Amino acid sequence: MPILKNLGVSDPKLPRAGTLPLRSSRNPFEEVSGLEEEEAGEPGSLPSGASCRRRATLEKLAGLSPFRLGWAAGRRAGSPGDAQPRSFLGRVLVPGLRRSSADFGLLARLQGIRAHGDEEAAGEAARRLAFLRLGRGSKPQRASLAERVVPAGEADPEPPPKIPEPPKMKEPLSVLEILSLIQQRELARADEHILELEAEELASSGGGAPRPPKAEGPGGGRRARDVALLYEALQRELWALVRETLAGPGPGAGAGAGAVAQLGQVLVQEEAADGRRGPEAARKLRARWAEAVARAARERLEAAAPGAPGGLAGQLEALRARLLEDMAVVRGRLAPAYPAGLGAFSVYLRGYHGALAEWLGASARRRLPLADRYALLHWHNQVYPREVLGLVDIAALENGELGPLLSPGTLRCLEDECVTDVKAQTRAALLRVLQEDEEHWGSLEDQPSSLAQDVCELLEEHTERAPRISQEFGERMAHCCLGGLAEFLQSFQQRVERFHENPAVRELLPDTYISKTIALVNCGPPLRALAERLARVGPPESEPAREASASALDHVTRLCHRVLADLLFQELQPHFNKLMRRKWLSSPEALDGIVGTLGAQALALRRMQDEPYQALVAELHRRALVQYVRPLLRGRLRCSSARTRSRMAGRLREDAAQLQRLFRRLESQASWLDAVVPHLAEVLQLEDTPSIQVEVGVLVRDYPDIRRKHVAALLDIRGLRNTAARQEILAVARDLELSEEGALSPPRDRAFFADIPVPRPSFCLGLPLLLGRLPLSRLARPSLACLPRPRPPSLVRPRAQR
């Protein structure tokens, strides 16, 4: 004992030998409270004579850190009347009250000092206990408490019934503990404690309505500032969670469905709390959540677009892929984890839609090339509605349909810029193509022309893309391209005219001149079809441009056809000069030459496209028959007898049949010309006046451009001198002429007799001549009233007319 006394065991400041320090509690305030309760209890005695109160107190103090020992020593050193527990900052500790953020801030700053003090106290206690064990020897074996109380051989008594402990009061968490919950992503629980703290602050401020967040500044209370700071930390975690969940599944790609469910629970709790706060003090976390979704969507889209290859079109494709990928994540993982009342899918879809609208608006405000503007308009009008919105459930939207990505004014501006650029680019490109093609017209090489194909490709590039964007834009683009095509065709017409008016070209290029002309004609059909198609697609204002285009092409086609026909009939003219001669009645030589030459030249014309070829063959058919009938009505050969009329009518029928077979072989569509020569043969051969009248009526009906002068010349050829019969026959032609005075003249391609010069009319004997040379009795004879003009004494071969 003296040794032990010398070691200071009896000192109340040290623990007794054989006793161990009690484990310290996690809450220093509970330890201190227990210490005070034991100090205030009744004193007792131990077998060693020491005070029970002092032993318990020392054992309690042995487990405390130097910081806590200092607190206890200060407590004892206080005044006897100060019985309330106080914190290390001098504040009174009331059970059930929440510790403020300042206390825990100081605790955090003193963490290093507390850890160092605990280590020193534990080391000192261990050294003293080891020394005591060396002095007392080995520890004797003791019986348990049950062996001392219950004798051997007896049954163990039943344990005493457990007395139910009273329910413990739930202690409010401190500000730092709430912050720790936020950092651990226990967001719903943290929000509940924040709401409790806000309610305490409201109760302490007098029970009025909570102040709006902006009022919680440095001038407010400490608890109000704590609430504001906790809400800021909570929102940072919430919006960070929104960003992380959009990254998709996978390690490190975002939080799970549980965290999203907590986010949704926080929104529901805060929305309910906003109803209690009132409109002025409402925190509106649901609206801020929608803003955070929009910010996250903007970041996702901006990260996907810059690295995409292919210009703006490639960036738009990357945006489409990213948007579909993220909306699949929202539909599959995120939206089901949110509460149903929040409409999570609708919020995410609107956020992405708004972010995409901002991106497209910024792109539209830049000066884009024509191809990028086309890509932007097409993606806005077609790709996004069909391939993005068409794959998501638009019916799930709570507030109706989504608005447009770009405003109508922005779209109109983009379309106007496209139309302006297309007009300028196509005009320059078309003139360049025409200039390059014209350089080959005067060359000796027979190269195929690609002018029409190049022009169509230049214009169709725009006229095919614009309707795929919108119908209205397609109409505007068609009108623009048709106007440019009309200007091009007018320039093309002028250059073709200069080419054919140059006699040096025809002389220097006799072999390739026909090929060049056929190539120019072949440009007409595709360009005409393009103009018609653009006029059908364009607005009604496109009709003048279509007419101008058609007029230019018609002029070019007629000019080239006339050039080709003139070249052909220059070669045929010697054969036509042999017609309506005496030799012609007995020999088909002249007509055989005509048929042979036409058949040989038609092979070269086959290279022409179908439409202009049919028009050229029809013109050749009409012109050949005009050249055949012209010498007949000029009176080269007159019939003096019925036998001569019969021979002449037979020859006319044979020639008409041979020409008909020729032009059928050439695929002529001018079948209306086949009956003109047979009708003339019938008028020459018929003998009775009524039959001739009927035939003349049919002739006038089928060929409205025939005149009485043509019929009179035909009667002169057949030798009809009977005035009454002539007047009766000519009266038929006169009546038909009078009935058709108001009718329009036949079109140029249906004219026949209009191209045949009118024969010189018969003349009437003047009254002085009749009175001086003829007796008055013969004036009553009507057959002498009009006589044909006498022919000159010398027979001069008439010059062939073209």
Coordinates of C-alpha atoms in Angstrom, one line a residue, residues 380-802:
H380 CA -34.9 22.2 -89.2
N381 CA -37.9 21.4 -91.4
Q382 CA -37.5 17.7 -92.1
V383 CA -34.9 15.8 -90.1
Y384 CA -35.8 17.1 -86.6
P385 CA -39.6 16.7 -86.9
R386 CA -39.3 13.3 -88.6
E387 CA -36.2 11.6 -87.1
V388 CA -36.2 13.2 -83.6
L389 CA -39.6 14.3 -82.6
G390 CA -41.1 11.4 -84.5
L391 CA -39.3 8.9 -82.3
V392 CA -40.4 10.5 -78.9
D393 CA -43.8 10.7 -77.3
I394 CA -44.9 14.2 -78.1
A395 CA -48.3 13.4 -76.5
A396 CA -46.5 13.1 -73.2
L397 CA -46.0 16.9 -73.1
E398 CA -48.1 18.6 -70.5
N399 CA -48.4 22.0 -72.1
G400 CA -49.0 21.1 -75.7
E401 CA -46.6 21.0 -78.6
L402 CA -43.1 22.4 -78.7
G403 CA -42.4 25.7 -80.3
P404 CA -40.4 26.1 -83.4
L405 CA -36.6 25.9 -83.2
L406 CA -36.2 29.0 -85.4
S407 CA -38.6 31.9 -85.7
P408 CA -40.5 32.5 -88.9
G409 CA -38.5 35.6 -89.5
T410 CA -35.2 33.8 -89.2
L411 CA -36.4 31.1 -91.6
R412 CA -37.6 33.7 -94.1
C413 CA -34.2 35.5 -93.9
L414 CA -32.4 32.2 -94.5
E415 CA -34.6 31.4 -97.5
D416 CA -34.1 34.9 -98.9
E417 CA -30.3 34.6 -98.7
C418 CA -30.5 31.2 -100.4
V419 CA -32.6 32.6 -103.3
T420 CA -30.3 35.6 -103.7
D421 CA -27.2 33.4 -103.8
V422 CA -28.7 30.9 -106.2
K423 CA -29.8 33.7 -108.6
A424 CA -26.3 35.2 -108.6
Q425 CA -24.5 31.8 -108.8
T426 CA -26.6 30.3 -111.5
R427 CA -26.5 33.4 -113.7
A428 CA -22.7 33.4 -113.6
A429 CA -22.5 29.6 -114.0
L430 CA -24.9 29.4 -116.9
L431 CA -23.1 32.2 -118.9
R432 CA -19.8 30.4 -118.3
V433 CA -21.2 27.1 -119.5
L434 CA -22.7 28.8 -122.6
Q435 CA -19.4 30.5 -123.4
E436 CA -17.5 27.3 -123.1
D437 CA -19.9 25.5 -125.4
E438 CA -20.0 28.3 -128.0
E439 CA -16.2 27.9 -128.4
H440 CA -16.8 24.5 -129.8
W441 CA -19.4 25.6 -132.4
G442 CA -16.8 26.9 -134.8
S443 CA -14.3 24.1 -134.4
L444 CA -13.7 21.4 -137.0
E445 CA -14.2 18.6 -134.5
D446 CA -17.6 17.0 -134.3
Q447 CA -17.9 16.9 -130.5
P448 CA -21.2 16.1 -128.8
S449 CA -22.6 19.1 -126.9
S450 CA -23.3 18.8 -123.2
L451 CA -24.9 22.2 -122.8
A452 CA -28.4 21.1 -122.0
Q453 CA -27.1 18.5 -119.5
D454 CA -24.9 21.1 -117.7
V455 CA -27.7 23.6 -117.5
C456 CA -30.2 21.1 -116.1
E457 CA -27.7 19.9 -113.5
L458 CA -26.9 23.4 -112.4
L459 CA -30.6 24.3 -111.9
E460 CA -31.9 20.9 -110.7
E461 CA -29.4 21.0 -107.8
H462 CA -31.4 23.8 -106.3
T463 CA -34.9 22.9 -107.6
E464 CA -34.7 19.4 -106.1
R465 CA -33.3 20.4 -102.7
A466 CA -35.7 23.3 -102.1
P467 CA -39.0 21.4 -102.2
R468 CA -37.6 18.9 -99.7
I469 CA -37.3 21.7 -97.2
S470 CA -40.8 23.1 -97.7
Q471 CA -43.4 23.6 -100.4
E472 CA -43.3 27.4 -100.2
F473 CA -39.5 27.5 -100.4
G474 CA -39.6 25.1 -103.4
E475 CA -42.0 27.4 -105.2
R476 CA -39.8 30.4 -104.6
M477 CA -36.7 28.5 -105.8
A478 CA -38.5 27.3 -108.9
H479 CA -39.5 30.8 -109.8
C480 CA -36.0 32.0 -109.2
C481 CA -34.5 29.3 -111.4
L482 CA -37.1 29.7 -114.1
G483 CA -36.2 33.4 -114.3
G484 CA -32.5 32.6 -114.6
L485 CA -33.3 29.9 -117.3
A486 CA -35.4 32.4 -119.3
E487 CA -32.4 34.9 -119.3
F488 CA -30.1 32.1 -120.3
L489 CA -32.3 31.0 -123.2
Q490 CA -32.6 34.5 -124.6
S491 CA -28.8 34.7 -124.6
F492 CA -28.6 31.3 -126.2
Q493 CA -31.1 32.4 -128.9
Q494 CA -29.0 35.4 -129.8
R495 CA -25.8 33.3 -130.1
V496 CA -27.5 30.7 -132.3
E497 CA -28.7 33.4 -134.6
R498 CA -25.2 34.9 -134.9
F499 CA -23.9 31.4 -135.6
H500 CA -26.3 30.8 -138.5
E501 CA -26.0 34.3 -139.9
N502 CA -22.3 34.0 -140.3
P503 CA -21.7 32.7 -143.9
A504 CA -18.1 31.9 -143.2
V505 CA -19.2 29.1 -140.8
R506 CA -21.3 27.4 -143.5
E507 CA -18.5 27.6 -146.1
L508 CA -15.6 26.6 -143.8
L509 CA -17.6 23.8 -142.1
P510 CA -19.7 22.1 -144.8
D511 CA -19.4 18.7 -143.2
T512 CA -19.9 19.5 -139.5
Y513 CA -22.4 22.4 -140.1
I514 CA -25.4 20.0 -140.1
S515 CA -24.1 18.1 -137.1
K516 CA -23.6 21.4 -135.1
T517 CA -27.1 22.5 -136.1
I518 CA -28.6 19.2 -135.0
A519 CA -26.7 19.5 -131.7
L520 CA -28.2 22.9 -131.1
V521 CA -31.7 21.6 -131.8
N522 CA -31.2 18.7 -129.4
C523 CA -30.7 21.3 -126.6
G524 CA -34.3 22.2 -126.8
P525 CA -36.3 19.3 -125.4
P526 CA -34.5 18.9 -122.0
L527 CA -34.5 22.7 -121.5
R528 CA -38.1 22.9 -122.5
A529 CA -39.1 20.1 -120.1
L530 CA -37.1 21.8 -117.3
A531 CA -39.0 25.1 -118.0
E532 CA -42.3 23.4 -117.9
R533 CA -41.5 21.5 -114.7
L534 CA -40.4 24.7 -113.0
A535 CA -43.5 26.5 -114.1
R536 CA -45.7 23.8 -112.7
V537 CA -43.9 23.9 -109.3
G538 CA -43.6 27.7 -109.2
P539 CA -46.3 30.2 -108.3
P540 CA -48.6 31.8 -110.9
E541 CA -46.1 34.6 -111.4
S542 CA -43.8 32.2 -113.2
E543 CA -46.0 32.1 -116.3
P544 CA -44.3 35.0 -118.1
A545 CA -40.9 33.4 -117.5
R546 CA -42.2 30.1 -118.9
E547 CA -43.5 31.8 -122.0
A548 CA -40.2 33.7 -122.6
S549 CA -38.4 30.4 -122.3
A550 CA -40.7 28.6 -124.7
S551 CA -40.5 31.5 -127.1
A552 CA -36.7 31.4 -127.2
L553 CA -36.6 27.6 -127.7
D554 CA -39.2 27.8 -130.4
H555 CA -37.3 30.4 -132.2
V556 CA -34.1 28.4 -132.0
T557 CA -35.8 25.2 -133.2
R558 CA -37.5 26.9 -136.1
L559 CA -34.3 28.6 -137.1
C560 CA -32.4 25.4 -137.1
H561 CA -35.2 23.5 -138.9
R562 CA -35.3 26.2 -141.6
V563 CA -31.6 26.0 -142.0
L564 CA -31.7 22.2 -142.4
A565 CA -34.7 22.3 -144.7
D566 CA -33.1 25.0 -146.9
L567 CA -30.0 22.9 -147.3
L568 CA -32.1 19.9 -148.2
F569 CA -34.4 21.6 -150.7
Q570 CA -31.4 23.3 -152.3
E571 CA -30.4 19.8 -153.3
L572 CA -34.0 18.8 -154.2
Q573 CA -34.8 21.9 -156.3
P574 CA -33.5 20.5 -159.6
H575 CA -35.9 17.5 -159.2
F576 CA -38.9 19.8 -158.4
N577 CA -38.2 21.8 -161.6
K578 CA -38.9 18.7 -163.6
L579 CA -42.5 18.4 -162.3
M580 CA -45.6 19.3 -164.3
R581 CA -43.9 18.9 -167.7
R582 CA -44.9 16.8 -170.6
K583 CA -42.1 14.4 -169.7
W584 CA -43.4 14.2 -166.2
L585 CA -46.7 12.7 -167.4
S586 CA -44.9 9.7 -168.8
S587 CA -41.8 9.3 -166.6
P588 CA -41.5 9.1 -162.8
E589 CA -37.8 10.2 -162.9
A590 CA -38.4 13.5 -161.2
L591 CA -40.3 12.1 -158.3
D592 CA -37.8 9.2 -157.9
G593 CA -35.0 11.7 -157.4
I594 CA -37.0 13.5 -154.8
V595 CA -37.8 10.4 -152.9
G596 CA -34.2 9.1 -153.0
T597 CA -32.7 12.3 -151.8
L598 CA -35.1 12.7 -149.0
G599 CA -34.6 9.1 -147.8
A600 CA -30.8 9.5 -147.9
Q601 CA -30.8 12.8 -145.9
A602 CA -33.2 11.4 -143.4
L603 CA -30.5 9.2 -142.0
A604 CA -28.5 12.2 -140.8
L605 CA -31.6 13.7 -139.2
R606 CA -32.2 10.5 -137.1
R607 CA -29.6 11.8 -134.7
M608 CA -32.1 14.5 -133.6
Q609 CA -34.2 13.8 -130.6
D610 CA -37.7 12.6 -131.1
E611 CA -39.6 15.8 -130.5
P612 CA -37.7 18.1 -132.8
Y613 CA -37.2 15.2 -135.3
Q614 CA -41.0 14.8 -135.6
A615 CA -41.4 18.5 -136.1
L616 CA -38.7 18.6 -138.7
V617 CA -40.1 15.6 -140.7
A618 CA -43.6 17.2 -140.6
E619 CA -42.2 20.4 -141.9
L620 CA -40.3 18.5 -144.6
H621 CA -43.5 16.7 -145.5
R622 CA -45.5 19.9 -145.7
R623 CA -42.8 21.7 -147.6
A624 CA -42.3 18.9 -150.1
L625 CA -46.0 18.9 -151.0
V626 CA -46.1 22.7 -151.2
Q627 CA -43.2 22.4 -153.7
Y628 CA -45.1 19.7 -155.6
V629 CA -48.4 21.6 -155.8
R630 CA -46.9 25.0 -156.6
P631 CA -46.0 24.3 -160.2
L632 CA -49.4 22.7 -160.7
L633 CA -51.3 25.8 -159.7
R634 CA -48.9 28.0 -161.7
G635 CA -50.2 26.5 -164.8
R636 CA -47.2 24.8 -166.2
L637 CA -49.3 22.1 -167.8
R638 CA -52.9 22.7 -168.9
C639 CA -55.3 20.0 -169.9
S640 CA -57.0 20.5 -173.3
S641 CA -59.0 17.2 -173.4
A642 CA -60.5 14.7 -171.0
R643 CA -57.8 12.2 -171.9
T644 CA -55.1 14.7 -170.7
R645 CA -57.0 15.4 -167.5
S646 CA -57.3 11.7 -166.8
R647 CA -53.5 11.1 -167.4
M648 CA -52.6 14.0 -165.2
A649 CA -55.0 12.9 -162.4
G650 CA -53.5 9.4 -162.5
R651 CA -50.0 10.7 -162.3
L652 CA -50.9 12.9 -159.3
R653 CA -52.4 9.9 -157.5
E654 CA -49.3 7.8 -158.1
D655 CA -47.0 10.5 -156.9
A656 CA -49.2 11.2 -153.8
A657 CA -49.0 7.5 -152.9
Q658 CA -45.3 7.3 -153.3
L659 CA -44.8 10.4 -151.2
Q660 CA -47.1 9.1 -148.6
R661 CA -45.1 5.9 -148.3
L662 CA -41.9 7.9 -148.0
F663 CA -43.0 10.0 -145.2
R664 CA -44.6 7.2 -143.3
R665 CA -41.2 5.5 -143.4
L666 CA -39.7 8.7 -142.1
E667 CA -42.3 8.6 -139.2
S668 CA -44.1 11.8 -140.2
Q669 CA -47.1 12.6 -138.1
A670 CA -48.5 15.1 -140.7
S671 CA -51.1 12.7 -142.0
W672 CA -53.4 15.6 -142.8
L673 CA -51.3 16.3 -145.9
D674 CA -51.9 12.9 -147.5
A675 CA -55.3 13.9 -149.0
V676 CA -54.4 17.3 -150.6
V677 CA -53.0 15.9 -153.9
P678 CA -55.8 13.2 -154.3
H679 CA -58.4 16.0 -153.9
L680 CA -56.8 18.1 -156.6
A681 CA -56.7 15.1 -158.9
E682 CA -60.4 14.5 -158.3
V683 CA -61.2 18.1 -159.2
L684 CA -59.2 17.7 -162.4
Q685 CA -60.8 14.5 -163.5
L686 CA -64.5 14.9 -162.6
E687 CA -66.7 16.0 -165.4
D688 CA -70.1 17.0 -163.9
T689 CA -70.4 20.3 -162.0
P690 CA -72.1 19.0 -158.9
S691 CA -69.4 16.4 -158.3
I692 CA -66.8 19.1 -158.7
Q693 CA -68.7 21.3 -156.2
V694 CA -68.7 18.6 -153.6
E695 CA -65.0 17.9 -154.1
V696 CA -64.2 21.6 -153.8
G697 CA -66.3 21.8 -150.6
V698 CA -64.3 19.0 -149.1
L699 CA -61.1 20.7 -150.2
V700 CA -62.0 24.0 -148.6
R701 CA -63.2 22.3 -145.4
D702 CA -60.0 20.3 -144.9
Y703 CA -57.7 23.1 -145.9
P704 CA -59.2 26.4 -144.7
D705 CA -56.4 28.5 -146.1
I706 CA -57.4 27.8 -149.7
R707 CA -58.9 30.7 -151.6
R708 CA -61.2 31.2 -154.6
K709 CA -58.1 32.2 -156.6
H710 CA -56.6 28.8 -156.0
V711 CA -59.8 27.1 -157.1
A712 CA -60.1 29.3 -160.2
A713 CA -56.5 28.4 -161.1
L714 CA -57.3 24.7 -160.8
L715 CA -60.4 25.2 -163.1
D716 CA -58.2 26.9 -165.6
I717 CA -55.8 24.0 -165.6
R718 CA -58.6 21.5 -166.3
G719 CA -59.8 23.8 -169.1
L720 CA -63.2 24.7 -167.7
R721 CA -64.4 27.7 -169.8
N722 CA -68.1 27.5 -168.9
T723 CA -68.8 30.7 -167.0
A724 CA -71.9 29.5 -165.3
A725 CA -70.3 26.3 -164.2
R726 CA -67.2 28.2 -162.9
Q727 CA -69.5 30.6 -161.0
E728 CA -71.3 27.8 -159.4
I729 CA -68.1 26.0 -158.3
L730 CA -66.5 29.2 -157.1
A731 CA -69.7 30.1 -155.2
V732 CA -69.0 27.1 -152.9
A733 CA -65.6 28.4 -152.1
R734 CA -67.0 31.9 -151.6
D735 CA -69.7 30.8 -149.2
L736 CA -67.2 28.8 -147.1
E737 CA -64.9 31.8 -147.0
L738 CA -67.7 34.1 -145.8
S739 CA -68.7 31.6 -143.1
E740 CA -65.1 31.5 -141.8
E741 CA -64.3 35.2 -141.9
G742 CA -64.6 35.4 -138.1
A743 CA -62.5 32.2 -137.6
L744 CA -58.9 32.3 -136.8
S745 CA -56.4 31.5 -139.5
P746 CA -54.8 28.0 -139.2
P747 CA -51.5 27.7 -137.3
R748 CA -48.3 28.0 -139.1
D749 CA -47.7 24.2 -139.1
R750 CA -51.2 23.6 -140.6
A751 CA -50.9 26.1 -143.4
F752 CA -50.6 24.8 -146.9
F753 CA -52.1 26.9 -149.6
A754 CA -51.0 30.1 -147.8
D755 CA -47.5 29.3 -148.9
I756 CA -48.4 28.8 -152.5
P757 CA -48.4 32.1 -154.5
V758 CA -51.8 33.0 -156.0
P759 CA -51.9 32.5 -159.8
R760 CA -52.5 35.5 -162.0
P761 CA -56.2 36.1 -162.2
S762 CA -58.2 36.0 -165.4
F763 CA -58.9 39.4 -167.0
C764 CA -62.2 40.9 -168.3
L765 CA -62.5 42.5 -171.7
G766 CA -62.9 46.2 -171.5
L767 CA -66.0 47.9 -172.8
P768 CA -64.1 50.0 -175.5
L769 CA -62.6 46.9 -176.9
L770 CA -65.9 45.1 -176.9
L771 CA -67.6 48.0 -178.6
G772 CA -65.0 48.4 -181.3
R773 CA -64.2 44.9 -182.3
L774 CA -67.3 42.7 -181.3
P775 CA -70.9 43.0 -182.4
L776 CA -73.3 43.9 -179.7
S777 CA -75.1 40.6 -180.2
R778 CA -72.2 38.7 -178.8
L779 CA -72.1 40.6 -175.6
A780 CA -75.0 38.5 -174.4
R781 CA -72.8 35.4 -174.4
P782 CA -71.5 35.1 -170.9
S783 CA -68.8 32.8 -171.9
L784 CA -66.9 35.7 -173.5
A785 CA -67.3 38.0 -170.6
C786 CA -64.1 36.8 -169.0
L787 CA -61.2 35.2 -170.8
P788 CA -57.9 34.0 -169.5
R789 CA -55.0 36.4 -169.9
P790 CA -53.3 35.7 -173.2
R791 CA -49.8 34.0 -172.9
P792 CA -46.8 35.8 -174.4
P793 CA -45.9 34.6 -177.9
S794 CA -42.6 33.1 -176.9
L795 CA -42.6 30.2 -174.4
V796 CA -40.1 31.1 -171.8
R797 CA -39.4 28.5 -169.1
P798 CA -40.6 30.0 -165.8
R799 CA -38.1 30.3 -163.1
A800 CA -38.5 27.9 -160.3
Q801 CA -39.8 29.3 -157.1
R802 CA -38.7 28.2 -153.8

